[in-house]
Each structure stands twice: as structure tokens, then as C-alpha cells.
PDB file of C-alpha atoms in Angstrom:
ATOM      1  CA  LEU C  66       1.328  14.721 -20.424  1.00 82.00           C
ATOM      2  CA  ILE C  67      -1.090  16.758 -22.614  1.00 83.00           C
ATOM      3  CA  VAL C  68       0.686  20.006 -22.139  1.00 81.00           C
ATOM      4  CA  ALA C  69       4.111  18.137 -22.966  1.00 82.00           C
ATOM      5  CA  LEU C  70       3.232  16.222 -25.909  1.00 82.00           C
ATOM      6  CA  THR C  71       0.143  19.067 -27.210  1.00 82.00           C
ATOM      7  CA  LEU C  72       0.393  22.338 -25.965  1.00 80.00           C
ATOM      8  CA  ALA C  73       4.411  22.896 -25.785  1.00 79.00           C
ATOM      9  CA  PRO C  74       5.225  21.854 -29.014  1.00 81.00           C
ATOM     10  CA  ALA C  75       2.060  23.984 -30.900  1.00 80.00           C
ATOM     11  CA  LEU C  76       3.539  27.232 -28.754  1.00 78.00           C
ATOM     12  CA  ALA C  77       7.023  26.408 -29.478  1.00 77.00           C
ATOM     13  CA  PRO C  78       7.372  27.602 -33.260  1.00 79.00           C
ATOM     14  CA  LEU C  79       6.142  31.081 -32.223  1.00 74.00           C
ATOM     15  CA  PHE C  80       8.910  31.825 -30.283  1.00 73.00           C
ATOM     16  CA  ALA C  81      11.424  29.969 -32.606  1.00 71.00           C
ATOM     17  CA  GLY C  82       9.742  32.009 -35.473  1.00 67.00           C
ATOM     18  CA  GLU C  83      10.810  35.453 -33.760  1.00 65.00           C
ATOM     19  CA  GLY C  84      14.321  34.343 -32.745  1.00 67.00           C
ATOM     20  CA  ARG C  85      13.547  34.904 -28.955  1.00 69.00           C
ATOM     21  CA  ASP C  86      14.352  32.505 -25.729  1.00 71.00           C
ATOM     22  CA  MET C  87      10.901  30.577 -24.471  1.00 74.00           C
ATOM     23  CA  PRO C  88       9.969  31.073 -21.264  1.00 76.00           C
ATOM     24  CA  GLY C  89      11.553  28.155 -19.145  1.00 76.00           C
ATOM     25  CA  SER C  90       8.333  26.660 -17.853  1.00 77.00           C
ATOM     26  CA  LEU C  91       7.579  26.016 -21.811  1.00 79.00           C
ATOM     27  CA  ALA C  92      10.919  24.672 -22.130  1.00 82.00           C
ATOM     28  CA  PHE C  93      10.646  22.108 -19.420  1.00 84.00           C
ATOM     29  CA  PHE C  94       7.657  20.893 -20.964  1.00 84.00           C
ATOM     30  CA  LEU C  95       8.949  20.653 -24.725  1.00 85.00           C
ATOM     31  CA  GLY C  96      11.982  18.592 -23.321  1.00 87.00           C
ATOM     32  CA  PHE C  97       9.680  16.551 -21.193  1.00 87.00           C
ATOM     33  CA  GLY C  98       7.401  15.808 -24.055  1.00 87.00           C
ATOM     34  CA  ARG C  99      10.391  14.844 -26.232  1.00 87.00           C
ATOM     35  CA  PHE C 100      11.983  12.601 -23.821  1.00 89.00           C
ATOM     36  CA  VAL C 101       8.365  10.641 -23.413  1.00 87.00           C
ATOM     37  CA  SER C 102       8.326  10.737 -26.925  1.00 86.00           C
ATOM     38  CA  GLY C 103      11.509   9.045 -27.758  1.00 86.00           C
ATOM     39  CA  TRP C 104      11.920   6.762 -24.631  1.00 88.00           C
ATOM     40  CA  TRP C 105       7.788   5.446 -24.094  1.00 85.00           C
ATOM     41  CA  PRO C 106       8.917   1.568 -24.761  1.00 89.00           C
ATOM     42  CA  LEU C 107      11.540   2.281 -22.527  1.00 90.00           C
ATOM     43  CA  LEU C 108       9.758   3.708 -19.868  1.00 88.00           C
ATOM     44  CA  VAL C 109       6.414   1.131 -20.429  1.00 91.00           C
ATOM     45  CA  LEU C 110       9.227  -1.779 -19.462  1.00 93.00           C
ATOM     46  CA  LEU C 111      10.690   0.020 -16.628  1.00 92.00           C
ATOM     47  CA  LEU C 112       6.945   0.758 -15.088  1.00 91.00           C
ATOM     48  CA  GLY C 113       6.164  -2.970 -16.011  1.00 91.00           C
ATOM     49  CA  GLY C 114       9.283  -4.060 -14.260  1.00 89.00           C
ATOM     50  CA  ALA C 115       8.691  -1.986 -11.126  1.00 87.00           C
ATOM     51  CA  VAL C 116       4.950  -3.598 -10.648  1.00 86.00           C
ATOM     52  CA  VAL C 117       6.404  -7.135 -11.302  1.00 85.00           C
ATOM     53  CA  ALA C 118       9.238  -6.205  -8.525  1.00 79.00           C
ATOM     54  CA  VAL C 119       6.605  -4.777  -6.349  1.00 72.00           C
ATOM     55  CA  ILE C 120       4.685  -7.902  -6.248  1.00 72.00           C
ATOM     56  CA  TRP C 121       7.545 -10.492  -6.284  1.00 71.00           C
ATOM     57  CA  GLY C 122       9.268  -8.337  -3.178  1.00 64.00           C
ATOM     58  CA  LEU C 123       5.966  -8.057  -1.444  1.00 60.00           C
ATOM     59  CA  ARG C 124       5.954 -12.296  -1.556  1.00 60.00           C
ATOM     60  CA  GLN C 125       9.644 -12.306  -0.315  1.00 56.00           C
ATOM     61  CA  GLY C 126       9.341 -10.212   2.605  1.00 55.00           C
ATOM     62  CA  TRP C 127       9.652  -7.180   1.831  1.00 56.00           C
ATOM     63  CA  GLY C 128       6.019  -6.165   2.903  1.00 56.00           C
ATOM     64  CA  ARG C 129       7.759  -6.074   6.159  1.00 61.00           C
ATOM     65  CA  VAL C 130       8.839  -2.561   4.992  1.00 63.00           C
ATOM     66  CA  VAL C 131       5.331  -1.411   4.765  1.00 63.00           C
ATOM     67  CA  PHE C 132       4.765  -2.280   8.282  1.00 66.00           C
ATOM     68  CA  ARG C 133       6.995   0.078   9.549  1.00 70.00           C
ATOM     69  CA  LEU C 134       5.689   3.338   7.422  1.00 70.00           C
ATOM     70  CA  PRO C 135       4.576   5.907   9.534  1.00 73.00           C
ATOM     71  CA  LEU C 136       0.628   6.188   9.612  1.00 73.00           C
ATOM     72  CA  PHE C 137      -0.012   3.252   6.802  1.00 76.00           C
ATOM     73  CA  GLY C 138       2.312   0.965   8.861  1.00 75.00           C
ATOM     74  CA  PRO C 139      -0.076  -0.005  11.469  1.00 81.00           C
ATOM     75  CA  LEU C 140      -3.338   0.308   8.983  1.00 84.00           C
ATOM     76  CA  VAL C 141      -2.034  -2.385   7.039  1.00 82.00           C
ATOM     77  CA  ARG C 142      -0.177  -4.343   9.813  1.00 83.00           C
ATOM     78  CA  ASP C 143      -4.262  -4.071  11.333  1.00 86.00           C
ATOM     79  CA  ALA C 144      -5.622  -5.172   8.007  1.00 87.00           C
ATOM     80  CA  ALA C 145      -3.479  -8.100   7.920  1.00 85.00           C
ATOM     81  CA  LEU C 146      -4.549  -8.945  10.977  1.00 89.00           C
ATOM     82  CA  LEU C 147      -8.236  -9.261  10.377  1.00 91.00           C
ATOM     83  CA  ALA C 148      -7.826 -10.928   7.332  1.00 90.00           C
ATOM     84  CA  LEU C 149      -5.578 -13.609   9.474  1.00 90.00           C
ATOM     85  CA  VAL C 150      -8.452 -13.853  11.726  1.00 92.00           C
ATOM     86  CA  ARG C 151     -10.959 -14.134   9.261  1.00 92.00           C
ATOM     87  CA  SER C 152      -9.446 -16.678   7.527  1.00 93.00           C
ATOM     88  CA  LEU C 153      -8.587 -18.936  10.209  1.00 92.00           C
ATOM     89  CA  ALA C 154     -12.353 -18.878  11.280  1.00 92.00           C
ATOM     90  CA  LEU C 155     -13.258 -19.649   7.991  1.00 93.00           C
ATOM     91  CA  MET C 156     -10.932 -22.732   7.683  1.00 92.00           C
ATOM     92  CA  LEU C 157     -11.601 -24.252  10.739  1.00 91.00           C
ATOM     93  CA  LYS C 158     -15.637 -23.898  10.219  1.00 90.00           C
ATOM     94  CA  ALA C 159     -14.615 -25.537   7.186  1.00 90.00           C
ATOM     95  CA  GLY C 160     -13.433 -28.915   9.137  1.00 89.00           C
ATOM     96  CA  ARG C 161      -9.741 -28.128   8.414  1.00 90.00           C
ATOM     97  CA  PRO C 162      -7.758 -28.926  11.471  1.00 90.00           C
ATOM     98  CA  LEU C 163      -5.929 -26.156  13.408  1.00 90.00           C
ATOM     99  CA  ALA C 164      -2.461 -27.225  12.059  1.00 90.00           C
ATOM    100  CA  GLU C 165      -3.165 -27.360   8.650  1.00 91.00           C
ATOM    101  CA  ALA C 166      -5.189 -23.955   8.736  1.00 92.00           C
ATOM    102  CA  LEU C 167      -2.355 -22.505  10.474  1.00 90.00           C
ATOM    103  CA  ARG C 168       0.408 -23.746   8.166  1.00 90.00           C
ATOM    104  CA  GLY C 169      -1.831 -22.667   4.919  1.00 91.00           C
ATOM    105  CA  LEU C 170      -1.982 -19.194   6.391  1.00 88.00           C
ATOM    106  CA  ALA C 171       1.563 -19.099   7.143  1.00 87.00           C
ATOM    107  CA  GLN C 172       2.514 -20.147   3.482  1.00 86.00           C
ATOM    108  CA  ALA C 173      -0.129 -17.750   1.997  1.00 83.00           C
ATOM    109  CA  ASP C 174       1.756 -14.843   3.432  1.00 76.00           C
ATOM    110  CA  ALA C 175       5.274 -16.236   3.999  1.00 74.00           C
ATOM    111  CA  GLY C 176       6.537 -12.395   4.278  1.00 70.00           C
ATOM    112  CA  GLY C 177       3.633 -11.441   6.797  1.00 74.00           C
ATOM    113  CA  PRO C 178       4.238 -10.073   9.957  1.00 77.00           C
ATOM    114  CA  TYR C 179       2.740 -12.854  11.973  1.00 83.00           C
ATOM    115  CA  ALA C 180       4.069 -15.360   9.557  1.00 83.00           C
ATOM    116  CA  ALA C 181       6.670 -16.407  12.137  1.00 85.00           C
ATOM    117  CA  ASP C 182       4.300 -17.035  14.912  1.00 87.00           C
ATOM    118  CA  LEU C 183       1.883 -19.272  13.030  1.00 88.00           C
ATOM    119  CA  ARG C 184       4.974 -21.461  11.766  1.00 89.00           C
ATOM    120  CA  ALA C 185       5.894 -21.389  15.446  1.00 90.00           C
ATOM    121  CA  ALA C 186       2.373 -22.585  16.541  1.00 90.00           C
ATOM    122  CA  VAL C 187       2.120 -25.329  13.802  1.00 90.00           C
ATOM    123  CA  THR C 188       5.567 -26.717  15.063  1.00 91.00           C
ATOM    124  CA  ALA C 189       4.073 -26.664  18.896  1.00 89.00           C
ATOM    125  CA  LEU C 190       0.932 -28.492  17.831  1.00 89.00           C
ATOM    126  CA  GLU C 191       2.948 -31.293  16.152  1.00 88.00           C
ATOM    127  CA  ARG C 192       4.601 -31.744  19.668  1.00 89.00           C
ATOM    128  CA  GLY C 193       1.361 -32.150  20.958  1.00 88.00           C
ATOM    129  CA  GLU C 194       1.825 -28.648  22.944  1.00 87.00           C
ATOM    130  CA  ARG C 195      -0.814 -25.994  22.701  1.00 88.00           C
ATOM    131  CA  ALA C 196      -0.622 -23.624  19.578  1.00 88.00           C
ATOM    132  CA  HIS C 197      -1.625 -20.301  21.942  1.00 87.00           C
ATOM    133  CA  VAL C 198       2.069 -20.686  24.107  1.00 87.00           C
ATOM    134  CA  ALA C 199       4.039 -20.399  20.862  1.00 87.00           C
ATOM    135  CA  LEU C 200       1.862 -17.606  19.712  1.00 86.00           C
ATOM    136  CA  ALA C 201       2.244 -15.304  22.590  1.00 86.00           C
ATOM    137  CA  GLU C 202       5.777 -16.640  22.917  1.00 86.00           C
ATOM    138  CA  GLY C 203       6.187 -15.344  19.297  1.00 82.00           C
ATOM    139  CA  GLY C 204       5.056 -11.754  20.768  1.00 79.00           C
ATOM    140  CA  HIS C 205       3.877 -10.489  17.289  1.00 82.00           C
ATOM    141  CA  LEU C 206       0.363 -10.644  17.780  1.00 86.00           C
ATOM    142  CA  PRO C 207      -1.295  -8.044  19.752  1.00 87.00           C
ATOM    143  CA  PRO C 208      -2.187  -9.572  23.506  1.00 89.00           C
ATOM    144  CA  MET C 209      -5.670  -9.354  23.068  1.00 89.00           C
ATOM    145  CA  VAL C 210      -5.561 -11.717  20.184  1.00 89.00           C
ATOM    146  CA  ARG C 211      -3.294 -13.897  21.958  1.00 89.00           C
ATOM    147  CA  GLU C 212      -5.355 -14.184  25.339  1.00 90.00           C
ATOM    148  CA  LEU C 213      -8.746 -14.932  23.078  1.00 90.00           C
ATOM    149  CA  PHE C 214      -6.978 -17.387  21.321  1.00 90.00           C
ATOM    150  CA  ARG C 215      -6.019 -18.773  24.010  1.00 89.00           C
ATOM    151  CA  VAL C 216      -9.305 -18.879  25.772  1.00 90.00           C
ATOM    152  CA  GLY C 217     -10.834 -20.195  22.380  1.00 89.00           C
ATOM    153  CA  GLU C 218      -8.254 -23.130  22.404  1.00 88.00           C
ATOM    154  CA  GLU C 219      -8.678 -24.543  25.678  1.00 88.00           C
ATOM    155  CA  ALA C 220     -12.479 -23.877  25.598  1.00 87.00           C
ATOM    156  CA  ASN C 221     -12.375 -25.529  22.085  1.00 86.00           C
ATOM    157  CA  ALA C 222     -14.610 -23.099  20.877  1.00 89.00           C
ATOM    158  CA  LEU C 223     -11.800 -20.821  18.587  1.00 89.00           C
ATOM    159  CA  VAL C 224     -14.580 -20.473  15.727  1.00 91.00           C
ATOM    160  CA  PRO C 225     -16.638 -18.162  17.676  1.00 93.00           C
ATOM    161  CA  VAL C 226     -13.941 -16.941  19.302  1.00 93.00           C
ATOM    162  CA  LEU C 227     -12.878 -15.996  16.139  1.00 92.00           C
ATOM    163  CA  GLU C 228     -15.552 -14.545  14.534  1.00 92.00           C
ATOM    164  CA  ALA C 229     -16.266 -12.312  17.473  1.00 93.00           C
ATOM    165  CA  LEU C 230     -12.687 -11.380  17.440  1.00 92.00           C
ATOM    166  CA  SER C 231     -13.029 -10.452  13.502  1.00 93.00           C
ATOM    167  CA  GLN C 232     -15.846  -8.108  14.281  1.00 93.00           C
ATOM    168  CA  THR C 233     -14.199  -6.487  16.964  1.00 92.00           C
ATOM    169  CA  LEU C 234     -11.054  -5.791  14.459  1.00 92.00           C
ATOM    170  CA  GLN C 235     -13.452  -4.858  12.007  1.00 93.00           C
ATOM    171  CA  GLY C 236     -14.518  -1.973  13.929  1.00 92.00           C
ATOM    172  CA  GLN C 237     -11.168  -1.022  14.917  1.00 90.00           C
ATOM    173  CA  LEU C 238      -9.946  -1.003  11.242  1.00 91.00           C
ATOM    174  CA  ASP C 239     -13.156   1.205  10.293  1.00 92.00           C
ATOM    175  CA  GLN C 240     -11.859   3.848  13.428  1.00 91.00           C
ATOM    176  CA  SER C 241      -8.194   3.719  12.223  1.00 88.00           C
ATOM    177  CA  THR C 242      -9.021   4.076   8.013  1.00 89.00           C
ATOM    178  CA  GLN C 243     -11.485   7.343   8.903  1.00 90.00           C
ATOM    179  CA  ARG C 244      -9.038   8.981  10.822  1.00 88.00           C
ATOM    180  CA  LEU C 245      -6.184   8.530   8.631  1.00 87.00           C
ATOM    181  CA  LEU C 246      -8.629   9.793   5.946  1.00 87.00           C
ATOM    182  CA  ARG C 247      -9.498  12.707   8.116  1.00 89.00           C
ATOM    183  CA  LEU C 248      -5.918  13.385   8.295  1.00 87.00           C
ATOM    184  CA  LEU C 249      -5.086  13.112   4.947  1.00 86.00           C
ATOM    185  CA  THR C 250      -8.294  14.782   3.186  1.00 88.00           C
ATOM    186  CA  PRO C 251      -6.280  18.778   3.995  1.00 91.00           C
ATOM    187  CA  ILE C 252      -2.823  17.416   2.945  1.00 90.00           C
ATOM    188  CA  LEU C 253      -3.817  15.839  -0.382  1.00 90.00           C
ATOM    189  CA  THR C 254      -6.192  19.179  -0.683  1.00 92.00           C
ATOM    190  CA  LEU C 255      -3.035  21.141  -0.221  1.00 93.00           C
ATOM    191  CA  VAL C 256      -0.494  19.160  -2.190  1.00 94.00           C
ATOM    192  CA  ILE C 257      -2.799  18.406  -5.269  1.00 93.00           C
ATOM    193  CA  GLY C 258      -3.920  22.362  -5.332  1.00 93.00           C
ATOM    194  CA  GLY C 259      -0.773  23.273  -4.986  1.00 92.00           C
ATOM    195  CA  ALA C 260       0.718  20.903  -8.391  1.00 88.00           C
ATOM    196  CA  VAL C 261      -2.465  22.262 -10.222  1.00 87.00           C
ATOM    197  CA  GLY C 262      -1.530  25.834  -9.234  1.00 88.00           C
ATOM    198  CA  ALA C 263       2.026  25.590 -10.095  1.00 84.00           C
ATOM    199  CA  LEU C 264       0.811  23.699 -13.639  1.00 82.00           C
ATOM    200  CA  VAL C 265      -1.738  26.565 -14.621  1.00 83.00           C
ATOM    201  CA  TYR C 266       0.970  29.316 -13.545  1.00 82.00           C
ATOM    202  CA  SER C 267       3.612  27.698 -15.735  1.00 77.00           C
ATOM    203  CA  ILE C 268       1.091  27.337 -18.636  1.00 78.00           C
ATOM    204  CA  MET C 269      -0.572  30.965 -18.457  1.00 79.00           C
ATOM    205  CA  GLY C 270       3.171  32.429 -17.913  1.00 75.00           C
ATOM    206  CA  ALA C 271       4.194  30.918 -21.640  1.00 71.00           C
ATOM    207  CA  VAL C 272       0.555  31.848 -23.203  1.00 72.00           C
ATOM    208  CA  LEU C 273       0.811  35.521 -21.644  1.00 73.00           C
ATOM    209  CA  SER C 274       4.613  35.482 -23.182  1.00 71.00           C
ATOM    210  CA  ILE C 275       3.167  35.276 -26.584  1.00 68.00           C
ATOM    211  CA  ASN C 276       1.838  38.981 -26.348  1.00 65.00           C
ATOM    212  CA  ASP C 277       5.487  39.946 -25.923  1.00 63.00           C
ATOM    213  CA  LEU C 278       6.161  38.802 -29.640  1.00 57.00           C
ATOM    214  CA  ALA C 279       3.636  41.321 -30.794  1.00 54.00           C
ATOM    215  CA  PHE C 280       5.679  44.584 -29.363  1.00 52.00           C
TER     216      PHE C 280
END
């Protein structure tokens, strides 16, 4: 934006005064600057609308698309699972009934990957059945989580089991995050370095072209 709104308009008159065509990179930035200057209210509205649409879409279930993305999908899913386990442990520790806690979590994240299993568990509890049976039938929760939930529910010790499980999930999430960061660091370095290099090359090309105007 600095190049498009400041540098390009300052260099353009030099080429126009000599009646010579400006370099393509300078013409691009000049046109981009004119577009931003003329349509910035619409661009701001579009950006705000996009943010609102994304937030609304996540609440309506579009978040499931994020869970299917490569690299980031499993990480987001693990983070959602950790938040679920921690929240359930806190609600049960505060004295909330299991059915009420599961219903609240399902309503809070209606578009999440585990909401359907939570609703099925609530229905099972209301029928006098065990919640872990419905969670096992849903199949969205990892097997380790389902098994530990079964043990905690049958032993009437869900809170300590969920607290221990949250610590395990936190460690796994930290390891996954570190692996992703180690993978993304060289990729981002190449992408950002290439973008900065292209920007500097285009600017220097336009600046050096000014020397041609004197000869």
C-alpha cells in the first residue's frame, strides 16, 4: 500500500513528462493505488462483511470444513477436543449434572465435530442409559477418550479422569503444534522472502529506469 499510494504516484510524472511508457511494475502499483483510493469504502465494507460471514458460518457449522483441511485440520480438531474435555471437567466439578453439562457444550459448539455425539449422549442419559454407550456409537471421539470416559462414568469418577485426560491432550497438542511450526517455518521463510524480493526488484527496476530518462 505504501508503494502503491506514495512511491508510484511520485514516480509516474517523471515518465509522463518525458512521454515514455513507465515500467510494467510501476504501472501495476499505480493502478492498484488508484483502485484502493477510489474504492476504499467498498473494500472496507467487503472486508467487514467477510469477517461477519466467517463468524456466522462457523456458528452454523461451516467449521467442519476447517477440520478437513490438511495440516491444520487435525490440529484444530485436537484443540476442540481439549476444550471439550476441560469444559466438561469444570462443569462437573462445579456440580452441574452430566446431561446438563453435555447439552450446554453441544449448544455452545453446534457446528463442532463432536456436537452430534454430545446430543446423542444427552438423549441416552434422559432415557436412563449410559452416556459412554452413545459416545461409542457416534464414533467421532477418539477411542482413548471414549474408553476413559467409560471408565470414569462407571466408576463415578469422571472429574479426575477428565482432568488427567486434559493434561494428556494438552501435551499431545503442544507436540503437534511444534511439529507444524517446524514445518511451516521454512515454507513461510521462502514465501515471504520471495514476495519481498519481488517487491524490491519491481521497485528498484522502476527507480533505475529513471536513469534512462536522462539519456
